PDB file of C-alpha atoms in Angstrom:
ATOM      1  CA  GLN L   1      19.527  15.799  19.214  1.00  0.00           C
ATOM      2  CA  LYS L   2      18.583  14.530  15.878  1.00  0.00           C
ATOM      3  CA  GLU L   3      14.905  15.480  15.181  1.00  0.00           C
ATOM      4  CA  VAL L   4      12.558  14.483  12.535  1.00  0.00           C
ATOM      5  CA  GLU L   5       9.336  16.894  12.793  1.00  0.00           C
ATOM      6  CA  GLN L   6       6.087  16.343  11.322  1.00  0.00           C
ATOM      7  CA  ASN L   7       3.057  18.322  11.709  1.00  0.00           C
ATOM      8  CA  SER L   8       0.714  16.026  14.089  1.00  0.00           C
ATOM      9  CA  GLY L   9      -2.637  17.022  12.156  1.00  0.00           C
ATOM     10  CA  PRO L  10      -5.190  15.402  11.883  1.00  0.00           C
ATOM     11  CA  LEU L  11      -5.063  16.158   8.156  1.00  0.00           C
ATOM     12  CA  SER L  12      -8.731  15.899   6.736  1.00  0.00           C
ATOM     13  CA  VAL L  13      -9.333  15.149   3.160  1.00  0.00           C
ATOM     14  CA  PRO L  14     -12.302  14.293   1.034  1.00  0.00           C
ATOM     15  CA  GLU L  15     -12.396  10.669  -0.490  1.00  0.00           C
ATOM     16  CA  GLY L  16     -10.688  10.977  -3.844  1.00  0.00           C
ATOM     17  CA  ALA L  17      -8.437  14.071  -3.232  1.00  0.00           C
ATOM     18  CA  ILE L  18      -4.744  14.261  -2.569  1.00  0.00           C
ATOM     19  CA  ALA L  19      -3.354  13.836   1.091  1.00  0.00           C
ATOM     20  CA  SER L  20      -0.011  15.838   1.154  1.00  0.00           C
ATOM     21  CA  LEU L  21       2.318  15.296   3.969  1.00  0.00           C
ATOM     22  CA  ASN L  22       5.377  17.172   5.045  1.00  0.00           C
ATOM     23  CA  CYS L  23       8.528  15.876   7.343  1.00  0.00           C
ATOM     24  CA  THR L  24      11.816  17.934   7.808  1.00  0.00           C
ATOM     25  CA  TYR L  25      14.749  16.777   9.376  1.00  0.00           C
ATOM     26  CA  SER L  26      17.617  18.093  11.087  1.00  0.00           C
ATOM     27  CA  ASP L  27      20.376  15.533  10.553  1.00  0.00           C
ATOM     28  CA  ARG L  28      22.169  16.377   7.728  1.00  0.00           C
ATOM     29  CA  GLY L  29      23.945  12.804   7.825  1.00  0.00           C
ATOM     30  CA  SER L  30      20.501  11.317   7.077  1.00  0.00           C
ATOM     31  CA  GLN L  31      20.953   9.361   4.100  1.00  0.00           C
ATOM     32  CA  SER L  32      17.831   7.517   3.440  1.00  0.00           C
ATOM     33  CA  PHE L  33      14.265   8.269   4.104  1.00  0.00           C
ATOM     34  CA  PHE L  34      10.647   6.274   4.878  1.00  0.00           C
ATOM     35  CA  TRP L  35       7.382   6.720   4.844  1.00  0.00           C
ATOM     36  CA  TYR L  36       5.239   4.165   7.231  1.00  0.00           C
ATOM     37  CA  ARG L  37       1.418   4.041   7.886  1.00  0.00           C
ATOM     38  CA  GLN L  38       0.558   3.041  11.081  1.00  0.00           C
ATOM     39  CA  TYR L  39      -3.268   2.186  12.082  1.00  0.00           C
ATOM     40  CA  SER L  40      -4.655   2.616  15.572  1.00  0.00           C
ATOM     41  CA  GLY L  41      -3.205  -0.043  18.055  1.00  0.00           C
ATOM     42  CA  LYS L  42      -0.790  -1.439  15.027  1.00  0.00           C
ATOM     43  CA  SER L  43       2.745  -1.758  14.113  1.00  0.00           C
ATOM     44  CA  PRO L  44       4.643   0.582  11.454  1.00  0.00           C
ATOM     45  CA  GLU L  45       3.647  -0.994   7.934  1.00  0.00           C
ATOM     46  CA  LEU L  46       6.637   0.541   5.523  1.00  0.00           C
ATOM     47  CA  ILE L  47       4.886   2.131   2.442  1.00  0.00           C
ATOM     48  CA  MET L  48       7.808   4.221   0.578  1.00  0.00           C
ATOM     49  CA  SER L  49      11.555   4.755   0.585  1.00  0.00           C
ATOM     50  CA  ILE L  50      13.525   7.150  -0.907  1.00  0.00           C
ATOM     51  CA  TYR L  51      17.297   8.449  -0.828  1.00  0.00           C
ATOM     52  CA  SER L  52      17.788  10.361  -3.795  1.00  0.00           C
ATOM     53  CA  ASN L  53      16.915  13.622  -4.288  1.00  0.00           C
ATOM     54  CA  GLY L  54      13.515  14.111  -6.523  1.00  0.00           C
ATOM     55  CA  ASP L  55      10.092  11.917  -6.955  1.00  0.00           C
ATOM     56  CA  LYS L  56       9.517   8.316  -6.233  1.00  0.00           C
ATOM     57  CA  GLU L  57       6.344   7.087  -7.180  1.00  0.00           C
ATOM     58  CA  ASP L  58       4.683   3.528  -6.488  1.00  0.00           C
ATOM     59  CA  GLY L  59       0.921   3.310  -6.929  1.00  0.00           C
ATOM     60  CA  ARG L  60      -1.078   6.024  -5.604  1.00  0.00           C
ATOM     61  CA  PHE L  61       1.979   7.197  -3.266  1.00  0.00           C
ATOM     62  CA  THR L  62       4.492   9.654  -4.168  1.00  0.00           C
ATOM     63  CA  ALA L  63       7.405  10.431  -2.044  1.00  0.00           C
ATOM     64  CA  GLN L  64       9.436  13.418  -2.612  1.00  0.00           C
ATOM     65  CA  LEU L  65      13.125  14.221  -1.198  1.00  0.00           C
ATOM     66  CA  ASN L  66      15.081  17.592  -1.311  1.00  0.00           C
ATOM     67  CA  LYS L  67      18.325  17.351   0.487  1.00  0.00           C
ATOM     68  CA  ALA L  68      19.195  20.741   0.468  1.00  0.00           C
ATOM     69  CA  SER L  69      15.906  21.934   2.406  1.00  0.00           C
ATOM     70  CA  GLN L  70      16.043  18.798   4.189  1.00  0.00           C
ATOM     71  CA  TYR L  71      12.255  18.070   3.588  1.00  0.00           C
ATOM     72  CA  VAL L  72      10.510  14.787   2.678  1.00  0.00           C
ATOM     73  CA  SER L  73       7.257  14.498   1.779  1.00  0.00           C
ATOM     74  CA  LEU L  74       4.750  12.008   0.798  1.00  0.00           C
ATOM     75  CA  LEU L  75       1.506  12.485  -1.576  1.00  0.00           C
ATOM     76  CA  ILE L  76      -1.590  10.462  -1.596  1.00  0.00           C
ATOM     77  CA  ARG L  77      -3.558  10.375  -4.441  1.00  0.00           C
ATOM     78  CA  ASP L  78      -6.950   9.261  -4.646  1.00  0.00           C
ATOM     79  CA  SER L  79      -7.514   8.899  -1.091  1.00  0.00           C
ATOM     80  CA  GLN L  80      -9.529   5.963   0.052  1.00  0.00           C
ATOM     81  CA  PRO L  81     -11.430   5.879   3.619  1.00  0.00           C
ATOM     82  CA  SER L  82      -8.735   2.830   4.324  1.00  0.00           C
ATOM     83  CA  ASP L  83      -5.853   5.401   3.853  1.00  0.00           C
ATOM     84  CA  SER L  84      -6.870   7.159   7.356  1.00  0.00           C
ATOM     85  CA  ALA L  85      -3.976   6.499   9.590  1.00  0.00           C
ATOM     86  CA  THR L  86      -0.903   7.894  11.347  1.00  0.00           C
ATOM     87  CA  TYR L  87       1.758   8.356   8.594  1.00  0.00           C
ATOM     88  CA  LEU L  88       5.200   8.081  10.432  1.00  0.00           C
ATOM     89  CA  CYS L  89       8.494   9.635   8.569  1.00  0.00           C
ATOM     90  CA  ALA L  90      11.785   8.214   9.242  1.00  0.00           C
ATOM     91  CA  SER L  91      15.522   9.009   8.611  1.00  0.00           C
ATOM     92  CA  GLN L  92      18.626   6.288   8.408  1.00  0.00           C
ATOM     93  CA  THR L  93      21.906   7.526   8.682  1.00  0.00           C
ATOM     94  CA  ALA L  94      24.701   5.057   7.953  1.00  0.00           C
ATOM     95  CA  GLY L  95      24.232   3.164  11.194  1.00  0.00           C
ATOM     96  CA  ASN L  96      21.002   2.079   9.477  1.00  0.00           C
ATOM     97  CA  LYS L  97      19.041   2.967  13.048  1.00  0.00           C
ATOM     98  CA  LEU L  98      15.609   4.808  12.159  1.00  0.00           C
ATOM     99  CA  THR L  99      14.955   8.469  13.731  1.00  0.00           C
ATOM    100  CA  PHE L 100      11.122   8.672  13.284  1.00  0.00           C
ATOM    101  CA  GLY L 101       9.019  11.992  13.700  1.00  0.00           C
ATOM    102  CA  GLY L 102       5.715  12.153  15.832  1.00  0.00           C
ATOM    103  CA  GLY L 103       3.421  11.058  12.800  1.00  0.00           C
ATOM    104  CA  THR L 104       0.724  13.061  10.873  1.00  0.00           C
ATOM    105  CA  ARG L 105      -2.828  11.476  11.320  1.00  0.00           C
ATOM    106  CA  VAL L 106      -4.618  11.260   8.045  1.00  0.00           C
ATOM    107  CA  LEU L 107      -8.385  11.254   8.098  1.00  0.00           C
ATOM    108  CA  VAL L 108     -10.253  10.355   4.675  1.00  0.00           C
ATOM    109  CA  LYS L 109     -13.761  11.267   4.580  1.00  0.00           C
ATOM    110  CA  PRO L 110     -16.329   9.540   2.360  1.00  0.00           C
TER     111      PRO L 110
ATOM    112  CA  GLU N   1       4.483 -12.789   1.855  1.00  0.00           C
ATOM    113  CA  PRO N   2       7.219 -13.451   4.969  1.00  0.00           C
ATOM    114  CA  GLU N   3       6.603 -11.420   8.457  1.00  0.00           C
ATOM    115  CA  VAL N   4       8.202 -10.775  11.199  1.00  0.00           C
ATOM    116  CA  THR N   5       6.613 -12.435  14.093  1.00  0.00           C
ATOM    117  CA  GLN N   6       6.379 -11.467  18.008  1.00  0.00           C
ATOM    118  CA  THR N   7       5.303 -13.162  21.291  1.00  0.00           C
ATOM    119  CA  PRO N   8       3.694 -12.589  23.440  1.00  0.00           C
ATOM    120  CA  SER N   9       1.307  -9.979  22.289  1.00  0.00           C
ATOM    121  CA  HIS N  10       0.802  -8.798  25.540  1.00  0.00           C
ATOM    122  CA  GLN N  11       2.896  -9.193  28.898  1.00  0.00           C
ATOM    123  CA  VAL N  12       2.055  -7.675  32.103  1.00  0.00           C
ATOM    124  CA  THR N  13       4.394  -7.897  34.670  1.00  0.00           C
ATOM    125  CA  GLN N  14       5.276  -6.813  38.171  1.00  0.00           C
ATOM    126  CA  MET N  15       7.626  -3.909  38.696  1.00  0.00           C
ATOM    127  CA  GLY N  16      11.198  -5.585  39.202  1.00  0.00           C
ATOM    128  CA  GLN N  17      10.552  -8.790  37.327  1.00  0.00           C
ATOM    129  CA  GLU N  18      12.473 -10.062  34.639  1.00  0.00           C
ATOM    130  CA  VAL N  19      10.685 -10.369  31.416  1.00  0.00           C
ATOM    131  CA  ILE N  20      12.053 -11.910  27.871  1.00  0.00           C
ATOM    132  CA  LEU N  21      10.215 -10.851  24.502  1.00  0.00           C
ATOM    133  CA  ARG N  22      10.590 -12.877  21.564  1.00  0.00           C
ATOM    134  CA  CYS N  23      10.875 -12.102  17.951  1.00  0.00           C
ATOM    135  CA  VAL N  24      10.963 -14.333  14.780  1.00  0.00           C
ATOM    136  CA  PRO N  25      12.734 -12.204  12.040  1.00  0.00           C
ATOM    137  CA  ILE N  26      11.855 -12.611   8.120  1.00  0.00           C
ATOM    138  CA  SER N  27      14.385 -15.645   7.672  1.00  0.00           C
ATOM    139  CA  ASN N  28      16.555 -14.113   4.828  1.00  0.00           C
ATOM    140  CA  HIS N  29      17.389 -11.065   6.490  1.00  0.00           C
ATOM    141  CA  LEU N  30      20.684 -10.092   8.162  1.00  0.00           C
ATOM    142  CA  TYR N  31      19.750  -6.927  10.500  1.00  0.00           C
ATOM    143  CA  PHE N  32      17.619  -7.238  13.174  1.00  0.00           C
ATOM    144  CA  TYR N  33      16.256  -4.325  15.821  1.00  0.00           C
ATOM    145  CA  TRP N  34      14.186  -3.402  18.672  1.00  0.00           C
ATOM    146  CA  TYR N  35      12.098  -0.376  19.171  1.00  0.00           C
ATOM    147  CA  ARG N  36       9.843   0.832  21.492  1.00  0.00           C
ATOM    148  CA  GLN N  37       6.727   3.386  21.338  1.00  0.00           C
ATOM    149  CA  ILE N  38       5.220   4.556  24.541  1.00  0.00           C
ATOM    150  CA  LEU N  39       1.593   5.280  24.335  1.00  0.00           C
ATOM    151  CA  GLY N  40       0.944   8.740  22.514  1.00  0.00           C
ATOM    152  CA  GLN N  41       4.893   9.084  21.374  1.00  0.00           C
ATOM    153  CA  LYS N  42       7.399   8.506  18.826  1.00  0.00           C
ATOM    154  CA  VAL N  43       8.693   5.437  17.926  1.00  0.00           C
ATOM    155  CA  GLU N  44      12.217   5.295  19.660  1.00  0.00           C
ATOM    156  CA  PHE N  45      15.103   3.113  18.716  1.00  0.00           C
ATOM    157  CA  LEU N  46      16.622   0.592  21.005  1.00  0.00           C
ATOM    158  CA  VAL N  47      19.232  -1.376  19.576  1.00  0.00           C
ATOM    159  CA  SER N  48      20.327  -2.883  16.242  1.00  0.00           C
ATOM    160  CA  PHE N  49      21.999  -6.434  15.983  1.00  0.00           C
ATOM    161  CA  TYR N  50      24.115  -7.638  12.842  1.00  0.00           C
ATOM    162  CA  ASN N  51      26.300 -10.581  12.558  1.00  0.00           C
ATOM    163  CA  ASN N  52      25.542 -11.846  15.987  1.00  0.00           C
ATOM    164  CA  GLU N  53      26.602  -8.718  17.859  1.00  0.00           C
ATOM    165  CA  ILE N  54      25.167  -4.967  18.895  1.00  0.00           C
ATOM    166  CA  SER N  55      26.128  -2.927  15.956  1.00  0.00           C
ATOM    167  CA  GLU N  56      24.676   0.119  17.512  1.00  0.00           C
ATOM    168  CA  LYS N  57      22.424   0.749  20.869  1.00  0.00           C
ATOM    169  CA  SER N  58      20.681   4.131  22.261  1.00  0.00           C
ATOM    170  CA  GLU N  59      20.383   5.770  25.513  1.00  0.00           C
ATOM    171  CA  ILE N  60      17.601   3.810  26.487  1.00  0.00           C
ATOM    172  CA  PHE N  61      19.203   0.784  26.348  1.00  0.00           C
ATOM    173  CA  ASP N  62      20.895   0.593  29.484  1.00  0.00           C
ATOM    174  CA  ASP N  63      22.524  -2.543  31.555  1.00  0.00           C
ATOM    175  CA  GLN N  64      19.109  -3.600  32.341  1.00  0.00           C
ATOM    176  CA  PHE N  65      18.418  -4.693  28.699  1.00  0.00           C
ATOM    177  CA  SER N  66      20.134  -7.218  26.619  1.00  0.00           C
ATOM    178  CA  VAL N  67      19.283  -8.961  23.329  1.00  0.00           C
ATOM    179  CA  GLU N  68      20.274 -12.250  22.252  1.00  0.00           C
ATOM    180  CA  ARG N  69      20.078 -14.465  19.197  1.00  0.00           C
ATOM    181  CA  PRO N  70      20.089 -17.863  20.583  1.00  0.00           C
ATOM    182  CA  ASP N  71      19.645 -19.865  17.461  1.00  0.00           C
ATOM    183  CA  GLY N  72      18.679 -19.408  13.960  1.00  0.00           C
ATOM    184  CA  SER N  73      15.773 -17.943  13.912  1.00  0.00           C
ATOM    185  CA  ASN N  74      14.371 -16.368  17.424  1.00  0.00           C
ATOM    186  CA  PHE N  75      15.970 -12.780  18.504  1.00  0.00           C
ATOM    187  CA  THR N  76      14.835 -11.909  22.210  1.00  0.00           C
ATOM    188  CA  LEU N  77      14.890  -8.488  24.132  1.00  0.00           C
ATOM    189  CA  LYS N  78      15.207  -9.316  27.701  1.00  0.00           C
ATOM    190  CA  ILE N  79      14.433  -6.588  30.304  1.00  0.00           C
ATOM    191  CA  ARG N  80      16.329  -7.474  33.651  1.00  0.00           C
ATOM    192  CA  SER N  81      14.405  -5.547  36.279  1.00  0.00           C
ATOM    193  CA  THR N  82      11.585  -4.093  35.072  1.00  0.00           C
ATOM    194  CA  LYS N  83      10.381  -0.134  35.980  1.00  0.00           C
ATOM    195  CA  LEU N  84       6.798   1.417  35.543  1.00  0.00           C
ATOM    196  CA  GLU N  85       8.560   3.631  32.915  1.00  0.00           C
ATOM    197  CA  ASP N  86       9.486   0.571  30.577  1.00  0.00           C
ATOM    198  CA  SER N  87       5.481   0.341  29.838  1.00  0.00           C
ATOM    199  CA  ALA N  88       5.248   0.432  26.029  1.00  0.00           C
ATOM    200  CA  MET N  89       4.812  -1.429  22.894  1.00  0.00           C
ATOM    201  CA  TYR N  90       7.993  -3.420  21.810  1.00  0.00           C
ATOM    202  CA  PHE N  91       8.339  -3.789  18.164  1.00  0.00           C
ATOM    203  CA  CYS N  92      11.075  -6.142  16.603  1.00  0.00           C
ATOM    204  CA  ALA N  93      12.114  -5.250  12.996  1.00  0.00           C
ATOM    205  CA  SER N  94      14.215  -7.105  10.259  1.00  0.00           C
ATOM    206  CA  GLY N  95      16.166  -5.530   7.884  1.00  0.00           C
ATOM    207  CA  ARG N  96      17.582  -6.041   4.655  1.00  0.00           C
ATOM    208  CA  THR N  97      19.761  -4.143   2.623  1.00  0.00           C
ATOM    209  CA  VAL N  98      18.540  -2.567  -0.578  1.00  0.00           C
ATOM    210  CA  GLY N  99      21.198  -0.525  -2.569  1.00  0.00           C
ATOM    211  CA  SER N 100      22.563   2.126  -0.140  1.00  0.00           C
ATOM    212  CA  TYR N 101      19.682   1.781   2.488  1.00  0.00           C
ATOM    213  CA  ASN N 102      18.306  -0.692   5.169  1.00  0.00           C
ATOM    214  CA  GLU N 103      14.369  -1.642   4.725  1.00  0.00           C
ATOM    215  CA  GLN N 104      13.052  -2.340   7.846  1.00  0.00           C
ATOM    216  CA  PHE N 105       9.930  -4.385   8.568  1.00  0.00           C
ATOM    217  CA  PHE N 106       8.347  -4.479  11.545  1.00  0.00           C
ATOM    218  CA  GLY N 107       6.536  -7.160  13.656  1.00  0.00           C
ATOM    219  CA  PRO N 108       3.037  -6.802  15.576  1.00  0.00           C
ATOM    220  CA  GLY N 109       4.733  -5.831  18.662  1.00  0.00           C
ATOM    221  CA  THR N 110       4.171  -6.988  22.284  1.00  0.00           C
ATOM    222  CA  ARG N 111       2.536  -4.743  24.614  1.00  0.00           C
ATOM    223  CA  LEU N 112       4.527  -4.530  28.117  1.00  0.00           C
ATOM    224  CA  THR N 113       2.303  -3.259  31.145  1.00  0.00           C
ATOM    225  CA  VAL N 114       4.741  -2.998  34.255  1.00  0.00           C
ATOM    226  CA  LEU N 115       2.392  -2.786  37.434  1.00  0.00           C
TER     227      LEU N 115
END
């Protein structure tokens, strides 16, 4: 069974701090990785994609990928209360289907 | 900004009835998907569709499920005889190729309740 694992949280961070989220995957055939944000009762919203080892930055978000360790992370800088949501990590193989982790709930406290 | 749309937002049906969930993908996307999320659980892949045919399906997508692209804009998921365990949020996604990966954008979902 190909799995994507995340700590369910909640990850509580003060406003303005950095939130650090982690994800591991078991399928070495996974080629690309995505972070989605999901507010309660809503659909997943794509916030970052990464397929090369290293860091990728977009605004306040930085995704990090280490294929040797099968590890993906997401940093959220200057966290805002509006960042409070569940963050889903997903892996993608050559067939394009996404395999999702269970998500990490983030709570940003003012 | 273009979005994926889905109708209805909420569908209530009796066990054994047929339901059709509808989606309008983003217009210039070529890849279409259905996922579902049972309350409190992971988002699960059901099926992918490309070039007017199924390209991959999961174990969940058995003979009770079918997909269709009846015209140039709609993409539908049919469940022939619903079961209680089909109750879930069903998300349609449309995808575009970016370099070596496929970015997928999700619609707002249809909440299916089977009684």
